[in-house]
Coordinates of C-alpha atoms in Angstrom, one line a residue:
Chain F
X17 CA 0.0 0.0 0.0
X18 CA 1.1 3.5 -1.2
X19 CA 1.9 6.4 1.0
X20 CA -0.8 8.2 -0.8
X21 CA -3.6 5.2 -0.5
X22 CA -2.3 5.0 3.0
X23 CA -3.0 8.9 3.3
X24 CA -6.4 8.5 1.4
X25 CA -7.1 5.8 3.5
X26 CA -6.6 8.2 6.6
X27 CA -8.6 10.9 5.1
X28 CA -11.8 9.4 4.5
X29 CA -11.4 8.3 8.1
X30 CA -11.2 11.6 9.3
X31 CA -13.9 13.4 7.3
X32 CA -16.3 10.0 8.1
X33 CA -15.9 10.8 11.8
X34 CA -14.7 7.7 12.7
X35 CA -10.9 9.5 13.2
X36 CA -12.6 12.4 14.7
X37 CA -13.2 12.9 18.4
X38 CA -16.1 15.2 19.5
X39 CA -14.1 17.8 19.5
X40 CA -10.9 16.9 17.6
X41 CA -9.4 15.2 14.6
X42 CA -6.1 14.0 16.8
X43 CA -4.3 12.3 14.2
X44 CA -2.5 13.5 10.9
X45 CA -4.6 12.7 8.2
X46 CA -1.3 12.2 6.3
X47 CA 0.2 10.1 9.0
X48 CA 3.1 12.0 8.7
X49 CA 3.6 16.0 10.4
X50 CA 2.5 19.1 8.1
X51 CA 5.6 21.1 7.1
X52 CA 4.6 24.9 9.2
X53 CA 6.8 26.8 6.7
X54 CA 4.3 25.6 3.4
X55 CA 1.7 26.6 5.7
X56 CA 2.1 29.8 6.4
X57 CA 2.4 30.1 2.6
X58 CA -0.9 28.5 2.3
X59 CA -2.8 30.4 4.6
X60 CA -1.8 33.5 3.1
X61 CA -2.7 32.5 -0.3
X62 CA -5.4 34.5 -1.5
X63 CA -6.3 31.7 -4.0
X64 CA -5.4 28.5 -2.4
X65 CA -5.9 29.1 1.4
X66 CA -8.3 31.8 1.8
X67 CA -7.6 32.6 5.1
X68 CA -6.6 36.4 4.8
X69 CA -9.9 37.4 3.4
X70 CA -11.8 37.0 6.5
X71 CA -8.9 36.6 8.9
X72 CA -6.0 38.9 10.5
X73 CA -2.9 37.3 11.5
X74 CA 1.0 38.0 11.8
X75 CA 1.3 38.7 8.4
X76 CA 3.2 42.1 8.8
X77 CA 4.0 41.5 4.9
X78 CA 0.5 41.5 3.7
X79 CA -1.3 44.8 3.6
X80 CA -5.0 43.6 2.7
X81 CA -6.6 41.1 5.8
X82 CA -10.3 40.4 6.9
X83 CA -11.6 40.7 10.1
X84 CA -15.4 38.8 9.6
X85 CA -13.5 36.2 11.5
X86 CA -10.5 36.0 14.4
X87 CA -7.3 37.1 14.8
X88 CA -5.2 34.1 14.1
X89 CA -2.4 35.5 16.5
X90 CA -2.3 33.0 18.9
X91 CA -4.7 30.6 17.3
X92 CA -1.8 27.6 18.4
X93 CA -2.2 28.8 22.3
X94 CA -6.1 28.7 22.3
X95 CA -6.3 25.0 20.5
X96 CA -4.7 21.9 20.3
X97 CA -3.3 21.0 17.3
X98 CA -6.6 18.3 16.8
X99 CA -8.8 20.7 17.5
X100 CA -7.2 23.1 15.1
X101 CA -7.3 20.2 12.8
X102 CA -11.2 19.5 13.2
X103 CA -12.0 23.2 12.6
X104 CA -10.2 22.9 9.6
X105 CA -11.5 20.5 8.0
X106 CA -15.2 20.9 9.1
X107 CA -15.9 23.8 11.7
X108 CA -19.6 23.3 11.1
X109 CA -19.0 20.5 13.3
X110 CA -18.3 22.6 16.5
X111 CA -20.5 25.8 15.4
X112 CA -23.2 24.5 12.5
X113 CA -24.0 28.2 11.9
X114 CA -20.5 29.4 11.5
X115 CA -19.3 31.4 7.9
X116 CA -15.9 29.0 7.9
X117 CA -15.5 26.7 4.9
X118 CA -15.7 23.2 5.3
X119 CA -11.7 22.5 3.9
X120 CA -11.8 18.9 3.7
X121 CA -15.6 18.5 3.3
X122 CA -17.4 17.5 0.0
X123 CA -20.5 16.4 0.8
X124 CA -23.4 18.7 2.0
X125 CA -22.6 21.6 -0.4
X126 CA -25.0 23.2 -3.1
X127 CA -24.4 23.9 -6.9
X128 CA -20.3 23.7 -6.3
X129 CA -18.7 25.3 -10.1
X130 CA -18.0 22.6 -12.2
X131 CA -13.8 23.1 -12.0
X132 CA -14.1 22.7 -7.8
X133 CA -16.9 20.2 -8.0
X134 CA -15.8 16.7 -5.7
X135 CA -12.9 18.5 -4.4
X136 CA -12.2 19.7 -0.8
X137 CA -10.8 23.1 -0.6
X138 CA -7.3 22.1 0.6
X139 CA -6.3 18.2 0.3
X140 CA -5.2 16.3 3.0
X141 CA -1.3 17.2 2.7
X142 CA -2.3 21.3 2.3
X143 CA -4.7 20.9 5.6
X144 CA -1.4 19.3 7.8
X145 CA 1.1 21.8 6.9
X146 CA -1.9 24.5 7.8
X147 CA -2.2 22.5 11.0
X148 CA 1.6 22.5 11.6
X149 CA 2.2 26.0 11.3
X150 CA -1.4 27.4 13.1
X151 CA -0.1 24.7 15.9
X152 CA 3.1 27.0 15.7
X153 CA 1.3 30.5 16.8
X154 CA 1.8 30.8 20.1
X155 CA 2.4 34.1 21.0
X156 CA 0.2 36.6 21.8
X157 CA -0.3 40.0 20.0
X158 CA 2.5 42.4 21.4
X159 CA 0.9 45.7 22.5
Chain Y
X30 CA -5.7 52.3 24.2
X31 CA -8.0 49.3 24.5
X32 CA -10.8 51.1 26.4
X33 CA -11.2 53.3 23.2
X34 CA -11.1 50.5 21.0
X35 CA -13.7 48.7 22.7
X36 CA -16.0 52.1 23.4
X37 CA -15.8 52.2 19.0
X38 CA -16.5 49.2 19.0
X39 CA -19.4 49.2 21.1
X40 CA -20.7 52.4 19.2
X41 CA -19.6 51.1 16.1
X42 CA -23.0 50.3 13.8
X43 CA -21.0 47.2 12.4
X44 CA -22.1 43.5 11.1
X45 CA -25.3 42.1 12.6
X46 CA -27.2 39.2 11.9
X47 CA -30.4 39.2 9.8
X48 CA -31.8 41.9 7.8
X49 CA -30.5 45.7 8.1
X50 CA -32.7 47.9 10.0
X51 CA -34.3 50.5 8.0
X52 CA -32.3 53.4 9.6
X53 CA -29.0 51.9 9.0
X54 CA -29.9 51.3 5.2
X55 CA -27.5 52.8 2.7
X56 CA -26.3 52.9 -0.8
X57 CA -22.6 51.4 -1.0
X58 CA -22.1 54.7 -2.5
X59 CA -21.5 56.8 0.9
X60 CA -17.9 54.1 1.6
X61 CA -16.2 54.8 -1.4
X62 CA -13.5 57.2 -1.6
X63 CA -13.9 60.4 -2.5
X64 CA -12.5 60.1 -5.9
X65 CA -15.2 57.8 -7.1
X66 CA -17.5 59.5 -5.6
X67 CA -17.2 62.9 -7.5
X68 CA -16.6 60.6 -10.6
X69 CA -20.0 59.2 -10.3
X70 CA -21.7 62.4 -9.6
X71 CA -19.8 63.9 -12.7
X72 CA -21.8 63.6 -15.7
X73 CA -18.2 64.6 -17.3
X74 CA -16.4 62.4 -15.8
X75 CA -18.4 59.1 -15.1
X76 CA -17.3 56.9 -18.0
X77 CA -20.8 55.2 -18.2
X78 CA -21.8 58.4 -19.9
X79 CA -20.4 57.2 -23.1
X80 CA -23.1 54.3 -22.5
X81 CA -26.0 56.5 -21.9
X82 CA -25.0 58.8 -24.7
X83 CA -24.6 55.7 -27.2
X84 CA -28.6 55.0 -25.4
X85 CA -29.5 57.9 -26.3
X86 CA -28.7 57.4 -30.2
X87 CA -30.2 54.0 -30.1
X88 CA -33.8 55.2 -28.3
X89 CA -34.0 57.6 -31.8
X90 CA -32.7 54.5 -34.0
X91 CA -35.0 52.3 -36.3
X92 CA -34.7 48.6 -35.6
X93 CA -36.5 45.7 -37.3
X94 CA -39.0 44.4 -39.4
X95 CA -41.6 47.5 -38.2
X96 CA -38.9 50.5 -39.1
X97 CA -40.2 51.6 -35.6
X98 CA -37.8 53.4 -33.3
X99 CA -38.4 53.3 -29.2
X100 CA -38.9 57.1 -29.4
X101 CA -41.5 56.5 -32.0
X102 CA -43.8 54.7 -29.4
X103 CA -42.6 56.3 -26.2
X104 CA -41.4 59.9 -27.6
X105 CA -39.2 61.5 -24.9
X106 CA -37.7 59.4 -22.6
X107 CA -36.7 62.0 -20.2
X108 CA -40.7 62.3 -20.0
X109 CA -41.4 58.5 -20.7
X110 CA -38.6 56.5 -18.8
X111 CA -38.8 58.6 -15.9
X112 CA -38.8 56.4 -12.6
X113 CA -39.4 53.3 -14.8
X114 CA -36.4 51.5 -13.5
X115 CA -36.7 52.4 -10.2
X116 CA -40.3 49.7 -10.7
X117 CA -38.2 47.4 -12.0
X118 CA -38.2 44.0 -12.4
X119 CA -41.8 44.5 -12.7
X120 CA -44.8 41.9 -13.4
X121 CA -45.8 41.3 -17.2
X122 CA -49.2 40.8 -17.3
X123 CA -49.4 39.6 -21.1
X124 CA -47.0 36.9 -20.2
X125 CA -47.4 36.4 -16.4
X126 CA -43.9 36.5 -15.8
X127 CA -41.4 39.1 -14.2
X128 CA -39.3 40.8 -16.4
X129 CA -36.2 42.8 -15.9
X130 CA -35.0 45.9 -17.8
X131 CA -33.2 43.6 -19.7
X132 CA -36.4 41.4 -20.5
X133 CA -38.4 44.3 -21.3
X134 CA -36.6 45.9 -23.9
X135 CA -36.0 42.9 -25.6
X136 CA -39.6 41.8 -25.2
X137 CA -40.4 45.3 -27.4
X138 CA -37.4 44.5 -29.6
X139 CA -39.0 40.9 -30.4
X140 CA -42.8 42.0 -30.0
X141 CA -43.5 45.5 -31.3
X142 CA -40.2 46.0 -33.6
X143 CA -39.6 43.3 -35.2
X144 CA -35.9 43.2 -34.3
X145 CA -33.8 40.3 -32.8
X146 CA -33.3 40.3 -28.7
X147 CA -30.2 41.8 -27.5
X148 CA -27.6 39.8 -26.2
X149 CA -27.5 40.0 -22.5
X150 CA -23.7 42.3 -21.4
X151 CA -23.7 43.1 -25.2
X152 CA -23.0 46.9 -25.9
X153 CA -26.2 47.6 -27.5
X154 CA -28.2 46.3 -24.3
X155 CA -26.0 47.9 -21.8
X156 CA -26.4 51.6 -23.9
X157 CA -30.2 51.3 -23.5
X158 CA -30.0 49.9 -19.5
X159 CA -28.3 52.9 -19.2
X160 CA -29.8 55.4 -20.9
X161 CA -33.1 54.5 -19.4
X162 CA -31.7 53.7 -15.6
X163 CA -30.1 57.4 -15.8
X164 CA -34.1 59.0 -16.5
X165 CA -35.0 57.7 -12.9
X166 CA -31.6 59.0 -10.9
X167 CA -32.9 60.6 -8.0
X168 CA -36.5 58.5 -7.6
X169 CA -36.8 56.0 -5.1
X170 CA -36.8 52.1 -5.3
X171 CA -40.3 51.3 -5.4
X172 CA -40.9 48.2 -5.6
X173 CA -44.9 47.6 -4.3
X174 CA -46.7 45.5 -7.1
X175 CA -48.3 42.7 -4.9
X176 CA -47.4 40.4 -8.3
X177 CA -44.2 40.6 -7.5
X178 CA -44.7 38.7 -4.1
X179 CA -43.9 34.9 -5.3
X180 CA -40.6 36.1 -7.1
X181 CA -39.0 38.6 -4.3
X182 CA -39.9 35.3 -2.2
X183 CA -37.5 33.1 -3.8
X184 CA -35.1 35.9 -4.3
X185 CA -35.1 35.7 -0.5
X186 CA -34.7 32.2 -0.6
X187 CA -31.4 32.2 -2.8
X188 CA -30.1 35.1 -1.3
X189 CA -29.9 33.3 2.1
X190 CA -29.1 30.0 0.2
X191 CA -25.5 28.6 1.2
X192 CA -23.9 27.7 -1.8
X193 CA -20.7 26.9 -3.9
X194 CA -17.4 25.7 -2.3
X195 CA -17.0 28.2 0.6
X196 CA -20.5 27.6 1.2
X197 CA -21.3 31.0 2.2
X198 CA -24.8 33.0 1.3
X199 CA -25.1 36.6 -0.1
X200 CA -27.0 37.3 3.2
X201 CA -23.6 36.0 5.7
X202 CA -21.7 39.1 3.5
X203 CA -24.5 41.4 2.9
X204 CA -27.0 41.2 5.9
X205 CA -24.7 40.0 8.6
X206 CA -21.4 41.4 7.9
X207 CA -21.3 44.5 6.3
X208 CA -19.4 46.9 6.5
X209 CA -15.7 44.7 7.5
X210 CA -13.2 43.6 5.6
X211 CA -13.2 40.5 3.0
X212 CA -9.4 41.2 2.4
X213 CA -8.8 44.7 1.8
X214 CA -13.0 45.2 0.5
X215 CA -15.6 46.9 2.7
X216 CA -18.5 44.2 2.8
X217 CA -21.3 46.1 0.8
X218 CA -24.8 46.3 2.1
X219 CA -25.1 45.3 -2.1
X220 CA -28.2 47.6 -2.7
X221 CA -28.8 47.9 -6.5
X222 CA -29.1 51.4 -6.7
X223 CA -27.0 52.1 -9.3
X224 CA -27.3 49.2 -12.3
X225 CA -25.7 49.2 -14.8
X226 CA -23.1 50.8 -13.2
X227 CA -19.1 51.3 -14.6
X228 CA -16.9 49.0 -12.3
X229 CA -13.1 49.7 -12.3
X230 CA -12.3 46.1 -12.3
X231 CA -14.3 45.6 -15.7
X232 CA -13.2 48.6 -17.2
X233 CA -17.1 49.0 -18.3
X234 CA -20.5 49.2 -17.4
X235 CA -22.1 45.9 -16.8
X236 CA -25.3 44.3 -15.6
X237 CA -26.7 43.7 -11.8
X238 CA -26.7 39.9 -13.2
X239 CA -23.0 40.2 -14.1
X240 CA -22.4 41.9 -10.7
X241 CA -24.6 38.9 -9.0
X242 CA -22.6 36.0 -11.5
X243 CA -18.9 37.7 -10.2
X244 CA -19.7 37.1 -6.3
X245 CA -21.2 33.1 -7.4
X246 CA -17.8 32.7 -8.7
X247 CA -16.0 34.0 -5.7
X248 CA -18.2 31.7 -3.7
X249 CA -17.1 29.1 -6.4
X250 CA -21.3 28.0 -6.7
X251 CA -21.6 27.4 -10.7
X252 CA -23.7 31.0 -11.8
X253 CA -27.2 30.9 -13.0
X254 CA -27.5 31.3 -17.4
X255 CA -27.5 34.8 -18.1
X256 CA -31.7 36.1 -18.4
X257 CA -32.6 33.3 -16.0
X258 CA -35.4 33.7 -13.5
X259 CA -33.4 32.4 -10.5
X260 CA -31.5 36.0 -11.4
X261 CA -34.7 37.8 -11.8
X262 CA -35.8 36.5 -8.6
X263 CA -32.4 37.7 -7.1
X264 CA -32.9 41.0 -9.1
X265 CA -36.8 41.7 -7.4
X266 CA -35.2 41.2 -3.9
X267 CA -32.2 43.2 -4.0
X268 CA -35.1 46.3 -5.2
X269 CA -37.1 45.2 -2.5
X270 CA -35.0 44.9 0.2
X271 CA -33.6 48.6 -1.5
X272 CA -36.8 49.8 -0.8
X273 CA -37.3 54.0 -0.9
X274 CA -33.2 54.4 -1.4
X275 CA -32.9 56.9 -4.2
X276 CA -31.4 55.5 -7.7
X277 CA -28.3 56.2 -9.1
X278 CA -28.0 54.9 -12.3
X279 CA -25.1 54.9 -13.5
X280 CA -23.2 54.5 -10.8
X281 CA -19.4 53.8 -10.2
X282 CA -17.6 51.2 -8.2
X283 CA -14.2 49.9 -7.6

């Protein structure tokens, strides 16, 4: 068995709820640790993360950030690296209401354009190194 | 520091859930900078004049099989087309459906002149939008034909839809969050006061459909055809929930 069928295998797991605590997804969905450094470049990504639209974070590069949602300063401090991982890949899980994107959902969603249709937002590799470097947020906003 | 921040935002009339309040009801008009602001109220310098000029000429201009122009039935449109699109989309009783501006000119194209519809975006359309929109700047939305009940009602209903990837709705932007930031964008209240209006980023004037097909993209939900009813439906609630906001035709935006 592949790494990748391995990793697939891990994946539908997850986003099945049978990896998923109630309020956690505590195992890498990739088996293997996200790299924090891709991450960061992810979640500043206007076309592949997303995040910076509604989000603020340490970004002190990027001029144009959201705030419909938190400050990401410190997100690694407030959760665990599962729960990050859970509200990643299906917040409606924790809040059904909230605005956050599903990123490793595919079911449940309603006329999806034809070139995204089937496919979660970020795949299971994207989703860890996001883990790995929101996990790495620690510090507080300095005054 | 913090005590001030939190007094603003405490005063601060920002995002709430579910409909705006009449009082804090606005046209997206009042954020922009003050450059695009005195380029929309400039007649000279709004580059959707060039539309409503080129709307002009075509309201004089003979089309089709009857050699009929639209001045020939309607005469003056500063006299005939004022506060029409402000009523718009409006019920056709011949044909029991709603109809935007759109529609309805090419519904007199087809029917009374004898001419091939329009294509929706194309030139030609956009020039007569215009130059009919611009005869109702100043009048209020009305939207009040009881008609119109059935379509505003599942205008509602797709406006609050979630849909696309990011399974978001127009209402989580327009109704609950206005006013903040999606990236470096104030959150528009996303009354249609202005259609068609000249957006920077199109480098034209374009259509409240185009305007309503651009944010189904960013959602990445697959757009409705261009003329379809699900965008008509869309169309009647925007003007109703724009109720008594003046128009603006045509208006300007980033």
């Amino acid at each position: 068995m592949g790494r990748l069928a391995i990793a697939w295998a891990a994946w539908i797991l997850a986003i099945s709820g049978a990896g998923a605590q109630e309020d956690a997804i505590p195992t890498s969905l990739t088996g293997a640790p996200g790299d924090a450094a891709r991450g960061r470049a992810i979640v500043a990504n206007r076309q592949v993360g997303l995040c910076l639209l509604c989000h603020n974070g340490p970004f002190p590069e990027e001029r144009f950030q959201g705030d419909l949602a938190p400050d990401l300063t410190g997100v690694g401090a407030r959760y665990t690296e599962g729960q990050l991982r859970l509200r990643i890949v299906d917040p409606a899980r924790i809040n059904p209401q909230t605005i956050m994107p599903a990123y490793g959902r595919t079911e449940g969603l309603n006329r999806v354009i034809g070139a995204f249709a089937g496919k979660p937002i970020l795949n299971a590799e994207q989703i860890e190194d996001v883990v790995a470097y929101l996990t790495s947020l620690r510090a507080e906003k300095t005054p | 520091m913090r005590a001030l921040a939190l007094a603003l935002l405490l005063v601060a009339p920002l995002a709430q859930a579910g409909e705006i309040p009449a009082a804090e009801r606005r046209s997206d008009t009042v954020t922009m900078s003050a450059e695009l602001r005195a380029m929309q109220a400039d007649d000279m310098a709004n580059p959707a004049s060039f539309w409503a000029l080129d709307g002009q000429t075509l309201w004089d201009a003979k089309a089709g099989t009857s050699g009929k122009s639209c001045a020939d039935c309607h005469g003056d449109a500063q006299a005939s087309m004022k506060g029409v699109a402000a009523r718009y989309p409006a019920f056709d009783g011949a044909t029991g459906r709603v109809l935007d501006l759109e529609a309805r000119i090419n519904q007199c194209r087809t029917d009374r002149q004898g001419a091939p519809p329009l294509a929706m975006e194309s030139r030609e359309l956009l020039d007569l939008t215009t130059y009919v929109g611009l005869q109702s700047r100043g009048a209020p939305i009305s939207s009040s034909d009881p008609r119109l009940a059935p379509a505003i009602e599942t205008g509602r209903q797709l406006f609050s839809a979630r849909q696309g990837q990011l399974n978001l709705s127009c209402a989580i932007c327009h109704d609950d969050n206005w006013g903040r930031k999606l990236g470096g964008a104030t959150v528009p209240q996303a009354h249609p006061t202005g259609y068609p209006i000249y957006r920077l980023e199109w480098q034209s004037v374009g259509s409240l459909q185009r305007r309503l097909r651009n944010c189904m993209v960013g959602m990445r939900a697959e757009p409705y055809p261009f003329g379809s009813d699900a965008y008509i439906a869309l169309e009647a609630f925007l003007m109703f929930r724009a109720k008594g906001l003046p128009m603006e035709t045509p208006a300007v935006r980033p």
